[in-house]
């Protein structure tokens, strides 16, 4: 297969990112900007602000990328853009830029599923990438899903389970709000938890199969806090307990699904996969069963265009249709 230089574009939420990746694996360069600081003032993402910020960041970031890599747009062979799922006004910005690029340089365009792309992140510039098939857990602000990935063909990616309500990141963000810790919640809860002890019990739905539910644990926290006066000690212990409760169920269900399908590799991706406690618990449990767990580099846990360019390449060489008329509004897989 000849070398293909792919331009990846990601604008599905509050990060604006562009990347150049060669033939699915070699990172040539990437840039990322974010409007997270502005959303922090409101305690959550405001779609209108996110999309306006994408428009502002677009050109400076693109210019920065092409200056950094010393490469000409004409060298690009393929364009890959996140087209689902995400905030519609944000997606539209990236998809419009992608279409403009594709038309201007007359190159094919593929739309990429953002959730599956999170599972592609550990394949970039990694001399020891995961083996396929693998079980993949995506834990982000909006999604919590387990997949069995047999190949990068869309038809060979099977959804095993998903959250019935809140996503893991959402459960952490909402808890941080209840605790007055600001947004985003995951990193701050992780930091507080490091100094605390998991002495409280916050029950998390387990149920049958590989589905999750995290709305109950958030309500349990709300009730727990009702008659308490929050001091620093209590805050740290609550963070440690809450984080532990959530991570344990993620580890349990993911390792169980890998065992069920006799798979030896597990990939965990998405913003929450940056969590050190989660990484540690996954490693501990996986080694008991001879399973290897793979995480993205920390910089690729958050939303980025590198994973989009990588997965876009895989889909394209497997015959994904050029999607100049791509459908932004269709539902996620
Ligand atoms: O994947 P991502 O960057 O954006 C989405 O596609 O949603 O994930 C953002 C989520 C937020 O909920 C944030 O609180 C969480 O990832 N997060 C973390 C950590 N860093 C970010 N959660 C736990 N520990 C972290 N270190
Ligand atoms: Zn994401």
CSV table of C-alpha atoms and ligand atoms in Angstrom, one decimal:
chain,number,residue,atom,x,y,z
A,1,UNK,CA,0.0,0.0,0.0
A,2,UNK,CA,1.4,3.4,-1.0
A,3,UNK,CA,2.0,6.1,1.6
A,4,UNK,CA,-1.1,8.1,2.3
A,5,UNK,CA,-0.9,11.5,4.1
A,6,UNK,CA,-4.2,12.1,5.9
A,7,UNK,CA,-5.4,15.4,7.3
A,8,UNK,CA,-7.6,14.8,10.3
A,9,UNK,CA,-10.2,17.3,11.6
A,10,UNK,CA,-11.9,17.2,15.0
A,11,UNK,CA,-14.4,19.8,16.2
A,12,UNK,CA,-17.1,17.6,17.8
A,13,UNK,CA,-17.1,19.2,21.2
A,14,UNK,CA,-14.9,22.0,22.7
A,15,UNK,CA,-11.6,21.0,21.2
A,16,UNK,CA,-10.5,22.3,17.8
A,17,UNK,CA,-7.8,20.0,16.4
A,18,UNK,CA,-6.0,19.3,13.1
A,19,UNK,CA,-3.5,16.5,12.5
A,20,UNK,CA,-1.4,15.0,9.7
A,21,UNK,CA,-0.9,11.3,10.1
A,22,UNK,CA,0.9,9.1,7.6
A,23,UNK,CA,-0.7,5.8,6.6
A,24,UNK,CA,-2.6,5.4,9.8
A,25,UNK,CA,0.3,5.2,12.2
A,26,UNK,CA,3.0,7.8,11.9
A,27,UNK,CA,2.3,11.1,13.4
A,28,UNK,CA,3.5,14.0,11.3
A,29,UNK,CA,2.1,16.8,13.3
A,30,UNK,CA,-0.9,18.0,15.2
A,31,UNK,CA,-2.4,21.1,16.8
A,32,UNK,CA,-5.2,21.5,19.3
A,33,UNK,CA,-7.0,24.5,20.8
A,34,UNK,CA,-9.9,24.5,23.3
A,35,UNK,CA,-12.7,26.6,24.6
A,36,UNK,CA,-12.8,24.6,27.9
A,37,UNK,CA,-11.8,27.6,30.0
A,38,UNK,CA,-14.8,29.6,28.9
A,39,UNK,CA,-17.2,26.7,29.6
A,40,UNK,CA,-15.7,26.2,33.0
A,41,UNK,CA,-17.3,29.6,34.0
A,42,UNK,CA,-20.7,28.1,33.2
A,43,UNK,CA,-20.1,24.7,34.8
A,44,UNK,CA,-20.6,22.8,31.5
A,45,UNK,CA,-20.3,23.1,27.7
A,46,UNK,CA,-22.4,25.8,25.9
A,47,UNK,CA,-22.7,24.5,22.3
A,48,UNK,CA,-23.2,28.0,20.9
A,49,UNK,CA,-19.9,29.2,22.5
A,50,UNK,CA,-18.1,26.0,21.5
A,51,UNK,CA,-19.0,26.4,17.8
A,52,UNK,CA,-18.1,30.1,17.7
A,53,UNK,CA,-14.7,29.4,19.3
A,54,UNK,CA,-14.1,26.7,16.6
A,55,UNK,CA,-14.6,29.4,14.0
A,56,UNK,CA,-12.1,31.6,15.7
A,57,UNK,CA,-9.5,29.0,16.2
A,58,UNK,CA,-9.7,27.3,12.8
A,59,UNK,CA,-7.3,29.4,10.7
A,60,UNK,CA,-4.7,30.2,13.3
A,61,UNK,CA,-4.4,26.5,14.1
A,62,UNK,CA,-4.3,25.4,10.5
A,63,UNK,CA,-1.6,27.9,9.8
A,64,UNK,CA,0.3,26.7,12.9
A,65,UNK,CA,0.1,23.1,11.7
A,66,UNK,CA,1.4,23.7,8.2
A,67,UNK,CA,4.2,25.9,9.5
A,68,UNK,CA,5.2,23.3,12.0
A,69,UNK,CA,5.4,20.4,9.6
A,70,UNK,CA,6.8,22.2,6.7
A,71,UNK,CA,4.4,20.5,4.3
A,72,UNK,CA,2.2,21.7,1.5
A,73,UNK,CA,-1.6,21.1,1.4
A,74,UNK,CA,-1.1,19.6,-2.0
A,75,UNK,CA,0.7,16.7,-0.4
A,76,UNK,CA,-2.4,15.6,1.5
A,77,UNK,CA,-4.0,12.4,0.0
A,78,UNK,CA,-7.1,12.1,2.1
A,79,UNK,CA,-9.2,14.1,4.5
A,80,UNK,CA,-10.9,12.6,7.6
A,81,UNK,CA,-13.3,14.5,9.7
A,82,UNK,CA,-15.4,13.6,12.8
A,83,UNK,CA,-19.0,13.6,11.5
A,84,UNK,CA,-20.6,12.0,14.5
A,85,UNK,CA,-21.5,12.0,17.4
A,86,UNK,CA,-21.1,15.4,18.9
A,87,UNK,CA,-22.7,18.8,19.2
A,88,UNK,CA,-24.3,19.6,15.9
A,89,UNK,CA,-23.1,23.2,15.6
A,90,UNK,CA,-19.6,22.2,16.5
A,91,UNK,CA,-19.6,19.2,14.0
A,92,UNK,CA,-20.9,21.5,11.3
A,93,UNK,CA,-17.8,23.7,11.6
A,94,UNK,CA,-15.3,20.8,11.1
A,95,UNK,CA,-17.4,19.1,8.4
A,96,UNK,CA,-17.6,22.4,6.4
A,97,UNK,CA,-13.9,23.0,6.6
A,98,UNK,CA,-13.3,19.4,5.6
A,99,UNK,CA,-15.6,19.7,2.6
A,100,UNK,CA,-13.9,23.0,1.5
A,101,UNK,CA,-10.5,21.3,1.7
A,102,UNK,CA,-11.6,18.2,-0.2
A,103,UNK,CA,-13.1,20.4,-3.0
A,104,UNK,CA,-10.2,22.8,-3.1
A,105,UNK,CA,-7.5,20.1,-3.5
A,106,UNK,CA,-9.7,17.5,-5.1
A,107,UNK,CA,-9.1,14.7,-2.5
A,108,UNK,CA,-11.4,12.1,-1.0
A,109,UNK,CA,-13.1,12.8,2.3
A,110,UNK,CA,-14.2,10.3,4.9
A,111,UNK,CA,-16.5,10.9,7.9
A,112,UNK,CA,-15.2,9.3,11.1
A,113,UNK,CA,-17.0,8.1,14.2
A,114,UNK,CA,-15.5,10.0,17.2
A,115,UNK,CA,-16.2,7.3,19.7
A,116,UNK,CA,-14.5,4.5,17.8
A,117,UNK,CA,-11.6,6.9,17.0
A,118,UNK,CA,-10.9,7.1,20.8
A,119,UNK,CA,-10.0,3.4,20.6
A,120,UNK,CA,-7.6,4.1,17.7
A,121,UNK,CA,-5.5,6.5,19.8
A,122,UNK,CA,-3.1,3.8,21.2
A,123,UNK,CA,-2.2,2.7,17.6
A,124,UNK,CA,-0.5,6.0,16.8
A,125,UNK,CA,3.4,5.9,16.9
A,126,UNK,CA,3.3,2.8,19.1
A,127,UNK,CA,5.8,0.1,18.4
A,128,UNK,CA,3.7,-2.3,20.4
A,129,UNK,CA,0.1,-1.6,19.5
A,130,UNK,CA,-2.8,-3.7,20.7
A,131,UNK,CA,-3.6,-6.9,18.8
A,132,UNK,CA,-7.0,-7.3,17.1
A,133,UNK,CA,-9.5,-8.5,18.1
A,134,UNK,CA,-9.6,-6.4,21.3
A,135,UNK,CA,-12.2,-5.2,23.7
A,136,UNK,CA,-12.4,-1.4,23.8
A,137,UNK,CA,-13.9,0.7,26.5
A,138,UNK,CA,-14.6,4.4,25.7
A,139,UNK,CA,-15.0,6.6,28.7
A,140,UNK,CA,-15.6,10.3,27.9
A,141,UNK,CA,-17.7,13.2,28.9
A,142,UNK,CA,-20.6,12.1,26.8
A,143,UNK,CA,-20.1,8.4,26.2
A,144,UNK,CA,-19.5,5.1,28.0
A,145,UNK,CA,-19.5,2.1,25.7
A,146,UNK,CA,-17.8,-1.3,25.4
A,147,UNK,CA,-17.0,-2.7,21.9
A,148,UNK,CA,-15.5,-5.9,20.5
A,149,UNK,CA,-13.2,-4.7,17.7
A,150,UNK,CA,-12.4,-7.6,15.3
A,151,UNK,CA,-11.2,-5.3,12.5
A,152,UNK,CA,-11.4,-1.6,11.7
A,153,UNK,CA,-14.3,-2.3,9.3
A,154,UNK,CA,-17.5,-0.8,10.7
A,155,UNK,CA,-19.3,-4.1,10.4
A,156,UNK,CA,-16.6,-5.8,12.5
A,157,UNK,CA,-17.0,-3.5,15.4
A,158,UNK,CA,-19.7,-4.8,17.8
A,159,UNK,CA,-21.3,-2.8,20.6
A,160,UNK,CA,-21.3,-5.0,23.7
A,161,UNK,CA,-22.7,-2.5,26.2
A,162,UNK,CA,-23.3,1.1,27.0
A,163,UNK,CA,-24.5,3.4,29.7
A,164,UNK,CA,-28.3,3.6,30.1
A,165,UNK,CA,-28.1,7.2,31.3
A,166,UNK,CA,-25.1,9.3,32.4
A,167,UNK,CA,-21.6,8.8,30.9
A,168,UNK,CA,-18.7,8.3,33.3
A,169,UNK,CA,-17.2,11.7,32.6
A,170,UNK,CA,-20.7,13.2,33.2
A,171,UNK,CA,-21.0,11.4,36.5
A,172,UNK,CA,-17.6,12.9,37.5
A,173,UNK,CA,-18.5,16.4,36.2
A,174,UNK,CA,-21.8,16.4,38.0
A,175,UNK,CA,-20.3,15.2,41.3
A,176,UNK,CA,-17.6,17.9,41.1
A,177,UNK,CA,-20.4,20.4,40.6
A,178,UNK,CA,-22.2,19.1,43.7
A,179,UNK,CA,-19.0,19.3,45.7
A,180,UNK,CA,-18.3,22.8,44.4
A,181,UNK,CA,-15.1,21.8,42.7
A,182,UNK,CA,-15.8,23.3,39.2
A,183,UNK,CA,-15.6,21.9,35.7
A,184,UNK,CA,-14.3,19.6,34.3
A,185,UNK,CA,-14.8,17.3,37.3
A,186,UNK,CA,-12.6,14.3,36.4
A,187,UNK,CA,-9.2,15.9,36.9
A,188,UNK,CA,-10.1,17.7,40.1
A,189,UNK,CA,-11.8,14.6,41.6
A,190,UNK,CA,-8.7,12.6,40.7
A,191,UNK,CA,-6.4,15.2,42.4
A,192,UNK,CA,-8.5,15.3,45.6
A,193,UNK,CA,-8.9,11.5,45.7
A,194,UNK,CA,-5.1,11.1,45.8
A,195,UNK,CA,-5.1,12.6,49.2
A,196,UNK,CA,-8.2,10.9,50.5
A,197,UNK,CA,-9.3,7.4,51.5
A,198,UNK,CA,-12.2,5.5,50.0
A,199,UNK,CA,-14.0,5.0,53.3
A,200,UNK,CA,-17.6,5.6,52.0
A,201,UNK,CA,-19.7,3.3,50.0
A,202,UNK,CA,-21.4,4.7,46.9
A,203,UNK,CA,-23.4,1.9,45.2
A,204,UNK,CA,-23.2,1.7,41.4
A,205,UNK,CA,-25.6,-0.2,39.2
A,206,UNK,CA,-24.1,-3.6,38.2
A,207,UNK,CA,-27.0,-5.5,36.7
A,208,UNK,CA,-26.7,-8.2,34.0
A,209,UNK,CA,-24.6,-7.9,30.9
A,210,UNK,CA,-22.2,-5.1,29.9
A,211,UNK,CA,-24.5,-2.1,30.2
A,212,UNK,CA,-23.8,0.6,32.7
A,213,UNK,CA,-25.8,3.2,34.7
A,214,UNK,CA,-24.2,6.1,36.6
A,215,UNK,CA,-27.2,8.3,37.4
A,216,UNK,CA,-27.9,6.4,40.6
A,217,UNK,CA,-24.4,6.9,42.1
A,218,UNK,CA,-24.7,10.7,41.5
A,219,UNK,CA,-28.0,10.7,43.4
A,220,UNK,CA,-26.4,8.6,46.2
A,221,UNK,CA,-23.8,11.3,46.5
A,222,UNK,CA,-26.4,14.0,46.6
A,223,UNK,CA,-28.3,12.3,49.4
A,224,UNK,CA,-25.0,11.6,51.3
A,225,UNK,CA,-24.1,15.3,51.2
A,226,UNK,CA,-27.5,16.5,52.5
A,227,UNK,CA,-26.8,16.4,56.2
A,228,UNK,CA,-23.0,16.9,56.0
A,229,UNK,CA,-20.8,19.9,56.4
A,230,UNK,CA,-18.1,19.7,53.8
A,231,UNK,CA,-14.7,20.1,55.2
A,232,UNK,CA,-11.4,19.4,53.4
A,233,UNK,CA,-11.0,15.9,54.9
A,234,UNK,CA,-14.5,14.8,54.0
A,235,UNK,CA,-14.2,16.2,50.5
A,236,UNK,CA,-11.0,14.2,49.8
A,237,UNK,CA,-12.5,11.0,51.2
A,238,UNK,CA,-15.7,11.5,49.3
A,239,UNK,CA,-13.7,12.0,46.0
A,240,UNK,CA,-11.7,8.9,46.7
A,241,UNK,CA,-14.8,6.8,47.4
A,242,UNK,CA,-16.8,8.1,44.5
A,243,UNK,CA,-13.9,7.7,42.0
A,244,UNK,CA,-13.3,4.1,43.3
A,245,UNK,CA,-17.0,3.1,43.0
A,246,UNK,CA,-17.1,4.2,39.4
A,247,UNK,CA,-13.8,2.8,38.4
A,248,UNK,CA,-14.4,-0.6,39.9
A,249,UNK,CA,-17.5,-1.2,37.8
A,250,UNK,CA,-15.7,-0.1,34.7
A,251,UNK,CA,-12.8,-2.5,35.4
A,252,UNK,CA,-15.2,-5.4,36.3
A,253,UNK,CA,-17.3,-5.2,33.2
A,254,UNK,CA,-14.5,-4.6,30.8
A,255,UNK,CA,-12.3,-7.4,32.0
A,256,UNK,CA,-15.4,-9.7,32.2
A,257,UNK,CA,-16.2,-9.0,28.6
A,258,UNK,CA,-12.6,-9.6,27.4
A,259,UNK,CA,-12.8,-13.0,29.2
A,260,UNK,CA,-16.2,-13.8,27.8
A,261,UNK,CA,-14.9,-13.2,24.2
A,262,UNK,CA,-11.5,-14.8,25.0
A,263,UNK,CA,-9.7,-11.7,24.0
A,264,UNK,CA,-6.2,-10.9,25.3
A,265,UNK,CA,-6.1,-7.2,24.6
A,266,UNK,CA,-8.1,-4.4,26.1
A,267,UNK,CA,-8.0,-0.7,25.0
A,268,UNK,CA,-9.4,2.1,27.2
A,269,UNK,CA,-9.8,5.5,25.5
A,270,UNK,CA,-11.5,8.8,26.0
A,271,UNK,CA,-11.0,11.7,28.4
A,272,UNK,CA,-11.5,9.6,31.6
A,273,UNK,CA,-8.8,7.1,30.5
A,274,UNK,CA,-6.3,9.8,31.6
A,275,UNK,CA,-7.2,8.9,35.2
A,276,UNK,CA,-4.2,7.3,37.0
A,277,UNK,CA,-6.3,5.4,39.5
A,278,UNK,CA,-8.3,3.9,36.7
A,279,UNK,CA,-5.2,2.9,34.8
A,280,UNK,CA,-3.7,1.3,37.9
A,281,UNK,CA,-6.8,-0.7,38.7
A,282,UNK,CA,-7.1,-1.9,35.1
A,283,UNK,CA,-3.5,-3.0,35.1
A,284,UNK,CA,-3.9,-4.9,38.4
A,285,UNK,CA,-7.0,-6.8,37.4
A,286,UNK,CA,-6.0,-7.5,33.8
A,287,UNK,CA,-2.7,-9.1,34.7
A,288,UNK,CA,-4.6,-11.6,36.9
A,289,UNK,CA,-6.1,-13.0,33.7
A,290,UNK,CA,-3.1,-12.6,31.3
A,291,UNK,CA,-4.8,-9.6,29.6
A,292,UNK,CA,-2.9,-6.6,28.4
A,293,UNK,CA,-4.5,-3.2,28.8
A,294,UNK,CA,-3.5,-0.4,26.4
A,295,UNK,CA,-4.1,3.3,27.0
A,296,UNK,CA,-3.5,6.3,24.7
A,297,UNK,CA,-0.6,8.6,25.5
A,298,UNK,CA,-2.0,11.2,27.9
A,299,UNK,CA,-2.1,13.9,25.2
A,300,UNK,CA,-4.3,11.7,23.1
A,301,UNK,CA,-6.8,10.8,25.8
A,302,UNK,CA,-8.6,14.1,25.2
A,303,UNK,CA,-10.3,14.9,21.9
A,304,UNK,CA,-7.8,15.2,19.1
A,305,UNK,CA,-7.6,15.0,15.3
A,306,UNK,CA,-4.7,12.5,15.4
A,307,UNK,CA,-7.1,9.6,16.2
A,308,UNK,CA,-9.5,10.8,13.5
A,309,UNK,CA,-6.8,10.9,10.8
A,310,UNK,CA,-5.6,7.4,11.9
A,311,UNK,CA,-9.1,5.8,11.9
A,312,UNK,CA,-10.0,7.7,8.7
A,313,UNK,CA,-7.1,6.0,6.9
A,314,UNK,CA,-8.2,2.5,8.1
A,315,UNK,CA,-11.8,3.1,7.0
A,316,UNK,CA,-10.7,4.5,3.7
A,317,UNK,CA,-8.4,1.6,2.7
A,318,UNK,CA,-11.2,-0.8,3.7
A,319,UNK,CA,-13.5,0.9,1.1
A,320,UNK,CA,-15.3,3.6,3.1
A,321,UNK,CA,-17.1,5.7,0.6
A,322,UNK,CA,-15.9,9.2,-0.2
A,323,UNK,CA,-18.4,11.2,1.8
A,324,UNK,CA,-18.5,14.7,0.3
A,325,UNK,CA,-22.2,14.4,0.7
A,326,UNK,CA,-21.8,13.1,4.2
A,327,UNK,CA,-24.7,13.0,6.6
A,328,UNK,CA,-24.0,15.0,9.8
A,329,UNK,CA,-27.3,14.4,11.4
A,330,UNK,CA,-27.5,10.7,11.3
A,331,UNK,CA,-27.4,8.9,14.6
A,332,UNK,CA,-24.3,7.4,16.1
A,333,UNK,CA,-23.7,3.7,15.7
B,1,LIG,O1,-13.1,12.5,25.6
B,1,LIG,P1,-13.2,13.9,26.3
B,1,LIG,O2,-12.0,14.8,26.2
B,1,LIG,O3,-14.4,14.6,25.6
B,1,LIG,C1,-15.6,14.0,25.2
B,1,LIG,O4,-15.6,13.4,24.1
B,1,LIG,O5,-16.5,14.0,26.1
B,1,LIG,O6,-13.7,13.6,27.8
B,1,LIG,C2,-13.9,14.7,28.7
B,1,LIG,C3,-14.2,14.0,30.0
B,1,LIG,C4,-14.7,15.0,31.1
B,1,LIG,O7,-15.9,14.5,31.7
B,1,LIG,C5,-13.6,15.1,32.1
B,1,LIG,O8,-14.1,15.3,33.4
B,1,LIG,C6,-13.0,13.7,32.0
B,1,LIG,O9,-13.1,13.4,30.6
B,1,LIG,N1,-11.6,13.7,32.4
B,1,LIG,C7,-11.2,12.9,33.5
B,1,LIG,C8,-9.8,13.2,33.6
B,1,LIG,N2,-9.4,14.1,32.6
B,1,LIG,C9,-10.5,14.3,31.9
B,1,LIG,N3,-11.8,12.1,34.3
B,1,LIG,C10,-11.1,11.5,35.2
B,1,LIG,N4,-9.8,11.7,35.4
B,1,LIG,C11,-9.1,12.5,34.6
B,1,LIG,N5,-7.8,12.7,34.8
B,2,LIG,ZN1,-14.1,12.4,22.9
